XYZ file of C-alpha atoms in Angstrom:
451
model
C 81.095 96.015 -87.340
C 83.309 95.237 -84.571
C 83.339 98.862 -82.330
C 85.527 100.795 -83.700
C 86.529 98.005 -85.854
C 85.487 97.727 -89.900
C 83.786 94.920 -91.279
C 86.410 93.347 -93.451
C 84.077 90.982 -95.235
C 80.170 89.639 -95.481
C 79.706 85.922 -93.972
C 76.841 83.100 -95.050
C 74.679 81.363 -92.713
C 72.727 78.430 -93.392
C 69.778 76.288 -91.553
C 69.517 72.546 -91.927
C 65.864 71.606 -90.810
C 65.430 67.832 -89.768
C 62.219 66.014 -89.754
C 61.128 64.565 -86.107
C 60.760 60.614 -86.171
C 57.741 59.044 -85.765
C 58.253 56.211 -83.002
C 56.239 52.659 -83.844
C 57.017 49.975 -81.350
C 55.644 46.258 -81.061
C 52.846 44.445 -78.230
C 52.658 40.708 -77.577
C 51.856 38.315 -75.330
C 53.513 36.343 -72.680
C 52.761 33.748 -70.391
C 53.281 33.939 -65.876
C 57.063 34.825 -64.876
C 58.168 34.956 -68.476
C 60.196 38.042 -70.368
C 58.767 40.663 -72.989
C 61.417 42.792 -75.457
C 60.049 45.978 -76.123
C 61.354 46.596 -79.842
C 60.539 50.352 -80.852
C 61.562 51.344 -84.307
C 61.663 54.921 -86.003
C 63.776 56.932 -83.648
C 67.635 56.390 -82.538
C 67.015 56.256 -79.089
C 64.105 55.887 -77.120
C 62.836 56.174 -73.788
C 60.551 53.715 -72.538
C 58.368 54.109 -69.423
C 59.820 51.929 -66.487
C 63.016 52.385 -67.768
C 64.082 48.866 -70.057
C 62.714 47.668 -72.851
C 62.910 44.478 -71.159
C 59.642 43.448 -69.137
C 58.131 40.770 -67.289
C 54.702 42.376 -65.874
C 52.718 39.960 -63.494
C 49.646 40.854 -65.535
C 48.500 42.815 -68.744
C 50.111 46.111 -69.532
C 50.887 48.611 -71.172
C 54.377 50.754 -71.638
C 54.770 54.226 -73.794
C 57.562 54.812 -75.545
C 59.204 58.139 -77.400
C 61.957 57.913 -79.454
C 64.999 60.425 -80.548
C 66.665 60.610 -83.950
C 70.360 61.180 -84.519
C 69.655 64.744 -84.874
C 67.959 64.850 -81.454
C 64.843 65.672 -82.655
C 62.449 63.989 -80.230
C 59.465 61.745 -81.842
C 56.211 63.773 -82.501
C 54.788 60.541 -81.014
C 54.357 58.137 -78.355
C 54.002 54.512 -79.260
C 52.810 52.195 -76.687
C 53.146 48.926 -76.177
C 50.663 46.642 -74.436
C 51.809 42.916 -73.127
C 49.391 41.178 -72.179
C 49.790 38.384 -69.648
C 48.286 34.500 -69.721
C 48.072 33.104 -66.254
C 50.101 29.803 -65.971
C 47.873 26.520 -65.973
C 47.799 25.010 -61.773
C 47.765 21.101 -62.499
C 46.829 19.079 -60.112
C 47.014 15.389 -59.692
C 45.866 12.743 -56.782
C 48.270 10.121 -55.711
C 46.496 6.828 -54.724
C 46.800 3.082 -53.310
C 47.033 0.097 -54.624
C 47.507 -3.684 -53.787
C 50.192 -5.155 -55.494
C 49.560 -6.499 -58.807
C 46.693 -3.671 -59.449
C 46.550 -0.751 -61.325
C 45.979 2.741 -60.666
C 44.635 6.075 -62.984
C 46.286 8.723 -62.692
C 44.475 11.666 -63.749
C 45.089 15.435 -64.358
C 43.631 18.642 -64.663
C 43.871 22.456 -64.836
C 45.334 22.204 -68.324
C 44.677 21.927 -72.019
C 47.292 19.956 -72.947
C 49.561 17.365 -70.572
C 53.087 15.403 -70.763
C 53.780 12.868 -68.374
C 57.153 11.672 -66.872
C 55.486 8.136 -68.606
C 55.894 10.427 -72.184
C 52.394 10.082 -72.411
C 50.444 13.025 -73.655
C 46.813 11.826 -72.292
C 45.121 13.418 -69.442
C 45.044 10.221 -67.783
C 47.819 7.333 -67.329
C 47.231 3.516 -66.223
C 50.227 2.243 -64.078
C 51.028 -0.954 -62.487
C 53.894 -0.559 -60.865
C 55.304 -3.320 -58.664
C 56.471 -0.792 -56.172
C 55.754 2.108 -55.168
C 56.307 4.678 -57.580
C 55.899 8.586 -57.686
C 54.935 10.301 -61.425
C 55.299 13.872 -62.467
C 53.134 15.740 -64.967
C 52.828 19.231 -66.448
C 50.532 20.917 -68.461
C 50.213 23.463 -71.077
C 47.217 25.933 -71.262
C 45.306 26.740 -74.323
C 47.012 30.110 -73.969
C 50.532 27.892 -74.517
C 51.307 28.540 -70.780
C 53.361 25.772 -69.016
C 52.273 25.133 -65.243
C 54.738 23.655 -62.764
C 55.016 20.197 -62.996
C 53.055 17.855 -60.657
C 53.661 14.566 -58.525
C 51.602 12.058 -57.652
C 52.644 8.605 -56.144
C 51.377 5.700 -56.490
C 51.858 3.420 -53.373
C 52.330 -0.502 -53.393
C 50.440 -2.191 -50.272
C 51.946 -6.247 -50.311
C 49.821 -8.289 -49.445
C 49.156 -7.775 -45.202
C 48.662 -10.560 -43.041
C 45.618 -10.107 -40.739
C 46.506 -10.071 -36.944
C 44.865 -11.150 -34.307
C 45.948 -11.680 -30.656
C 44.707 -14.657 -28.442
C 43.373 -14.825 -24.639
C 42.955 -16.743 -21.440
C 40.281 -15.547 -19.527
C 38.747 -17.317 -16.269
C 35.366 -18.793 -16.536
C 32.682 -16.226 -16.893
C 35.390 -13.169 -17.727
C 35.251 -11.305 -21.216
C 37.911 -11.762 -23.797
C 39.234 -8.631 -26.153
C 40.572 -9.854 -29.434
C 41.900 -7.133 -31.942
C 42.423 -7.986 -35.494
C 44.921 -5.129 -37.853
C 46.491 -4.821 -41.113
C 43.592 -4.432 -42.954
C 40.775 -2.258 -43.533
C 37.469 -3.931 -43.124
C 36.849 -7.354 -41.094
C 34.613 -10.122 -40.543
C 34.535 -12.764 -37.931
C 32.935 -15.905 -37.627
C 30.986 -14.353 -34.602
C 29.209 -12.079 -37.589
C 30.919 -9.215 -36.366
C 32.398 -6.268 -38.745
C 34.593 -4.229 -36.064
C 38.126 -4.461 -35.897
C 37.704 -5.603 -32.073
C 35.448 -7.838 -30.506
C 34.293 -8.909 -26.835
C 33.591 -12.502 -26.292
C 32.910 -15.040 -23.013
C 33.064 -18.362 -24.445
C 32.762 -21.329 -21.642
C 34.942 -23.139 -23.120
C 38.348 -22.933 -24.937
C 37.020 -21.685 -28.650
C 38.897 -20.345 -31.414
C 37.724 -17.212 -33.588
C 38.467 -16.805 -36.924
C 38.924 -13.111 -38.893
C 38.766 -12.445 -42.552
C 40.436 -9.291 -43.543
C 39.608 -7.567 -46.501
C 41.611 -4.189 -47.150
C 39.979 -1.372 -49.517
C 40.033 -1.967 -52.836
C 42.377 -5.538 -52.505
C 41.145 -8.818 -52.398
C 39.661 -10.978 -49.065
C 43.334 -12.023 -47.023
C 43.050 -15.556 -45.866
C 41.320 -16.337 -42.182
C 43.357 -16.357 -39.387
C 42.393 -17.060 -35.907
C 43.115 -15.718 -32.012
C 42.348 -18.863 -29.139
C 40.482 -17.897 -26.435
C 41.606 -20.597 -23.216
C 39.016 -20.403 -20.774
C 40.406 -21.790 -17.094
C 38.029 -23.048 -14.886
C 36.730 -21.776 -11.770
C 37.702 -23.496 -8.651
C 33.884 -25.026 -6.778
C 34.332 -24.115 -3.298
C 32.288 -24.982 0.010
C 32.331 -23.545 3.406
C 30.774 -24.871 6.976
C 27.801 -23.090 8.075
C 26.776 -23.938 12.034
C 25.192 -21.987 14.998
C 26.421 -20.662 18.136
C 25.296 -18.830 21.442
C 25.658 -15.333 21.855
C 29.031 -14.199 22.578
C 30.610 -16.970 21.006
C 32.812 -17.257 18.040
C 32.597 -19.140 14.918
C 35.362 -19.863 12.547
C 34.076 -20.770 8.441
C 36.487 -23.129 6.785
C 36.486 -23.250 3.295
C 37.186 -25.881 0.718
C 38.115 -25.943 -2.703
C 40.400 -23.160 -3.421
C 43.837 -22.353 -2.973
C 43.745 -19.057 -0.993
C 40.195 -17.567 0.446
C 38.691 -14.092 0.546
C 36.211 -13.646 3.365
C 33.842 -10.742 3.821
C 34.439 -10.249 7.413
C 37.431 -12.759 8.352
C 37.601 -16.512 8.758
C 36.823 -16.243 12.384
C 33.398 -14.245 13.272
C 31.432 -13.438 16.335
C 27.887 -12.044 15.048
C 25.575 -10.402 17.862
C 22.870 -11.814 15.250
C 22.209 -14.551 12.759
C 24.283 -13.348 10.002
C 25.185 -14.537 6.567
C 29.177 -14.141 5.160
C 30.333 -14.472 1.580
C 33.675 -16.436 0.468
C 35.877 -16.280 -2.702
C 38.136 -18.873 -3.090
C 40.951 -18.607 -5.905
C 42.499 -21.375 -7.609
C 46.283 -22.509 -8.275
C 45.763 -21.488 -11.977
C 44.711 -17.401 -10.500
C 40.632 -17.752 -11.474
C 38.577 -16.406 -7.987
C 35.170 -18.618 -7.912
C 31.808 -17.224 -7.574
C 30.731 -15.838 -3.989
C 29.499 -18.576 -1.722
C 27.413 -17.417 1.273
C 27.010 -19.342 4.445
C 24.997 -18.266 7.518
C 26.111 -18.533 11.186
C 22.736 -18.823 13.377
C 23.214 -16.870 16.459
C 20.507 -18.723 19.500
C 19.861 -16.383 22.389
C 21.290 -17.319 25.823
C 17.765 -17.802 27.876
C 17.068 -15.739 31.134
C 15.797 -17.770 33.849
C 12.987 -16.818 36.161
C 11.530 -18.912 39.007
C 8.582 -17.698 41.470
C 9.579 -17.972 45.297
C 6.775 -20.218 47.355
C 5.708 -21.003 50.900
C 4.981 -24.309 52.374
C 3.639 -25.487 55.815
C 6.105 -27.568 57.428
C 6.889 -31.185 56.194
C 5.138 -29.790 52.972
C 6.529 -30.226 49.330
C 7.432 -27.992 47.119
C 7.837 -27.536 43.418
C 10.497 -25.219 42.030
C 8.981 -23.998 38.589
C 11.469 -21.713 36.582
C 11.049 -20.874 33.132
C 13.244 -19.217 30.108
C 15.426 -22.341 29.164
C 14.778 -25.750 27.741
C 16.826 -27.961 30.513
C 17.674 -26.580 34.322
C 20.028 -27.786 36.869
C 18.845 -27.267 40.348
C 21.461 -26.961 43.559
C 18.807 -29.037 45.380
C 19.537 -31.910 43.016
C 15.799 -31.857 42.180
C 12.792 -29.625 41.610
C 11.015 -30.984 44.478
C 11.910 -29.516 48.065
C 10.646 -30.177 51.378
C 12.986 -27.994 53.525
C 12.644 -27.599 57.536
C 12.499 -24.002 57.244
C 13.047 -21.183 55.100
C 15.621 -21.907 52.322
C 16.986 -20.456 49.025
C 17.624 -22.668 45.933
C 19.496 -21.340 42.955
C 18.370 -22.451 39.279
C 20.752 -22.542 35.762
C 19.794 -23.335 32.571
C 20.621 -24.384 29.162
C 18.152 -23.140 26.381
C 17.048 -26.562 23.399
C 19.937 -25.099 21.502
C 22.488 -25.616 24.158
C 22.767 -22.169 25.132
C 23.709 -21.829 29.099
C 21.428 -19.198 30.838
C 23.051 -15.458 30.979
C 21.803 -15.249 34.952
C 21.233 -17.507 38.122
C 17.326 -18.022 39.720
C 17.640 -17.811 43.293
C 13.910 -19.259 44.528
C 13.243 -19.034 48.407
C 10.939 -21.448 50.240
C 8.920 -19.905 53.196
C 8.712 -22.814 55.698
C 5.671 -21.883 58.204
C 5.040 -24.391 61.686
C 2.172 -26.507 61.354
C 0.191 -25.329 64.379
C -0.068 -27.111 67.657
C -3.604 -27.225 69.638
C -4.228 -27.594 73.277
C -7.708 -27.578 74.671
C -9.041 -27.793 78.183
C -11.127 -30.938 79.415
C -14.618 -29.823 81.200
C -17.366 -31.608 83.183
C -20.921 -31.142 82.850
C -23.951 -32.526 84.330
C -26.181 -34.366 82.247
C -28.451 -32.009 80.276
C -25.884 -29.370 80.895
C -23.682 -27.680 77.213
C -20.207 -27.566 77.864
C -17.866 -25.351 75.490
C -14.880 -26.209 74.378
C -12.133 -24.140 73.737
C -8.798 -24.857 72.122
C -5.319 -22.557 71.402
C -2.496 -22.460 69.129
C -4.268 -21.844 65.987
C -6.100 -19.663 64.133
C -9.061 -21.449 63.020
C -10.486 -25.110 64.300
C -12.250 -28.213 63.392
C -14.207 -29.978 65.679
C -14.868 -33.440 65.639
C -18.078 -32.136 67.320
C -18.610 -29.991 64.304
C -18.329 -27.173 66.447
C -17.386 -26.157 69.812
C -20.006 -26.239 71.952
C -21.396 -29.731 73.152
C -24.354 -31.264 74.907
C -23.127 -35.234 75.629
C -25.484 -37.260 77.870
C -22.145 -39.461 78.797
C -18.673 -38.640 78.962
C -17.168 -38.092 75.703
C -14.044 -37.244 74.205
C -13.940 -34.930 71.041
C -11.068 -34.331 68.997
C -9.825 -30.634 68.176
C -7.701 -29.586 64.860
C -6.390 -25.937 63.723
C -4.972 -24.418 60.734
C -2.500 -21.261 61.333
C -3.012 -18.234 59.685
C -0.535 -19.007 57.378
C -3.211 -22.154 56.389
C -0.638 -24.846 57.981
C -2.661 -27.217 59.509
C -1.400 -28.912 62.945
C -0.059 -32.432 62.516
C -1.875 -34.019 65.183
C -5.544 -33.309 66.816
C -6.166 -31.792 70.533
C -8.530 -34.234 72.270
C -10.728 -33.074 75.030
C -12.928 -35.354 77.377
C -15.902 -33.836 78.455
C -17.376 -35.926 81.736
C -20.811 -36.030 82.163
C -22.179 -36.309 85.976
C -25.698 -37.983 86.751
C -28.265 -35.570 87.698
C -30.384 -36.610 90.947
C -33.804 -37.392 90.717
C -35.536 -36.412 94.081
C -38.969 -37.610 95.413
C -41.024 -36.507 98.332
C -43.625 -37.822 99.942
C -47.054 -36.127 100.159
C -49.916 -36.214 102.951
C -53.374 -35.188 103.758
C -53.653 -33.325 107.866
C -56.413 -31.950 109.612
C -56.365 -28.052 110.331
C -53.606 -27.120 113.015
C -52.072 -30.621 112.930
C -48.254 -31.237 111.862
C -46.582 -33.420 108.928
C -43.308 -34.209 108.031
C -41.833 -34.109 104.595
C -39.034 -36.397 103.654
């Protein structure tokens, strides 16, 4: 009844009930970086949990899903859907070396199944190629996963030459020779290194066999090793006086190295060493020479004393030969003198000072004596002057002659000079009387006369 209004007629109403869907929806599997359709069924629409039905989960999962029918009744259900994920296969491969004409083996793993760029379907391939060459792979995992493909390259060594350098060296030197291109070596020294270290005497030649891994033995080849000689040198050796200089000349080189100049003055006997070096650039061995150094003698000479018209020896010492301003060693000067002495040692080494010898020239005494007279029986003495000291011919001074006599009278000074000619004194002897008397016989109180 509408207020105030009648009802005019009576009106049906009827109630259509629809039945809610039930939602089903499908799983699966899928391998790495690959796409899933979720495909529900049962409903109109559906809503899906991360919003699209299209899906590409980076491992196993699982999506709900509820669906609407046309009616918009919403599903009395939720369907999920699980995807689970198979991880792609990681192949791997090794590339590897080869000398031309071999082959290599390729082989790979990480998969179940593999296809080569060859078309070959084997885990393994056997190539020869002529160059070098790269290959792909890829693999499929028992899952049915593809992994990304591979490479691997197989490189083409031609055949290398083995080099090796050569040398010249000087006589007694070491010579480096370095073999490459290969991997291993052997010389015809026995030696396995690349490098070697050699001091042949002569020119020789060294041969190198080269063998690199995994190819076959390259031929010899050889590095020359030219040995130049070293140049045989001499040098003067000699002796000198002190203070003097010596100069070494050498022989046998082209240029000279000396260890303290060509020209030396050594305070000592000294050796020096020498290296000489040839046109062709090779130094010799050291050659030593010694420079004698003989000591310039000091003179000495002892002063003396003669009487005079005495001798006298000069007698220096210190050298081997001596030169005398008196012409001669012997002297007999008329009075006191000085003589100077140089000298020249056996080696010919002139004396470093002068000897200045003085000569002490004393007067031979002379005597005087006094003559006397005695009587017979009587001693005269006899006394001379001008000396020190006497001999008498009368073997000493005092005398007894029984005739006049003369005796002769010699002194020495006190200086021991002895006078050069004798005193004589005469000594004159006088008779002595011989008296008599006569004697007498008288009678008492009577006279007699003596005569």
């Amino acid at each position: 009844t509408l207020t105030g209004c009648s009802v005019p007629a009576t009106s049906n109403s009827s109630i259509t009930v629809n039945a809610l869907p039930s939602v089903s929806v499908n799983s699966g599997t899928i391998c790495e970086g690959q796409v899933f359709t979720i495909t529900p069924s049962g409903a109109s629409t559906y809503t899906i949990t991360g919003g699209s039905a299209t899906v590409s989960p980076a491992s196993t999962n699982s999506y709900s899903i509820t669906g609407t029918s046309a009616a918009g009744c919403v599903s009395s259900n939720t369907a999920v859907s699980t995807v689970s994920v198979f991880s792609n296969p990681t192949i791997s491969v090794s590339s590897t070396t080869i000398c031309s004409g071999s082959t290599a083996t390729l082989t790979a793993s990480g998969a179940n199944t593999y296809t080569w760029s060859t078309a070959s379907n084997a885990t393994s391939i056997t190539v020869s190629p002529s160059v070098s060459t790269g290959y792909s792979v890829n693999g499929t995992s028992t899952a049915g996963c593809i992994g990304t493909s591979q490479s691997a390259t197989v490189t083409v060594t031609s055949a290398p030459s083995v080099a090796v350098n050569s040398s010249t060296i000087c006589a007694g030197q070491s010579a480096t020779l370095s073999a490459s291109g290969v991997s291993t070596y052997s010389w015809n020294t026995g030696a396995t290194t690349s490098t070697i270290v050699v001091s042949p005497a002569t020119n020789t030649v060294y041969t190198v066999t080269g063998t690199l891994t995994g190819c076959a033995v390259f031929p010899n080849n050889t590095g020359t090793v030219t040995v130049k000689p070293l140049p045989t040198i001499t040098v003067n050796s000699g002796s000198i006086c002190e203070g003097q200089s010596f100069t070494l000349l050498a022989t046998g080189a082209s240029t000279y190295a000396f260890s303290s100049g060509s020209v030396v003055t050594p305070a000592n006997t000294t050796s020096y060493s020498v290296i000489g070096t040839g046109t062709n650039g090779c130094a010799s061995n050291s050659v030593v020479t010694t420079i004698t150094v003989n000591p310039n003698p000091t003179l000495t000479a002892s002063n003396g004393t003669i009487c005079a018209g005495q001798v006298f020896t000069i007698l220096p010492s210190g050298a081997g030969t001596y030169t005398y301003s008196s012409v001669s060693a012997t002297v007999s000067p008329a009075s006191t003198s000085n003589y100077s002495v140089t000298g020249t040692s056996t080696a010919g080494c002139a004396g470093t000072n002068t000897a200045v010898v003085t000569v002490s020239v004393f007067a031979n005494p002379t005597i005087s004596v006094s003559n006397g007279t005695i009587c017979s029986g009587q001693v005269f003495t006899l006394n001379p002057s001008g000396a020190n000291t006497y001999s008498y011919s009368s073997v000493n001074n005092t005398v007894n002659p029984t005739t006049t006599t003369s005796y002769s009278i010699s002194g020495t000074s006190t200086a021991g000079c002895v006078s050069t000619s004798s005193a004589v004194a005469t000594v004159s002897v006088f008779t002595t009387p011989t008296v008599s008397v006569n004697s007498g016989t008288i009678c008492n109180g009577q006279s007699f006369t003596l005569t």
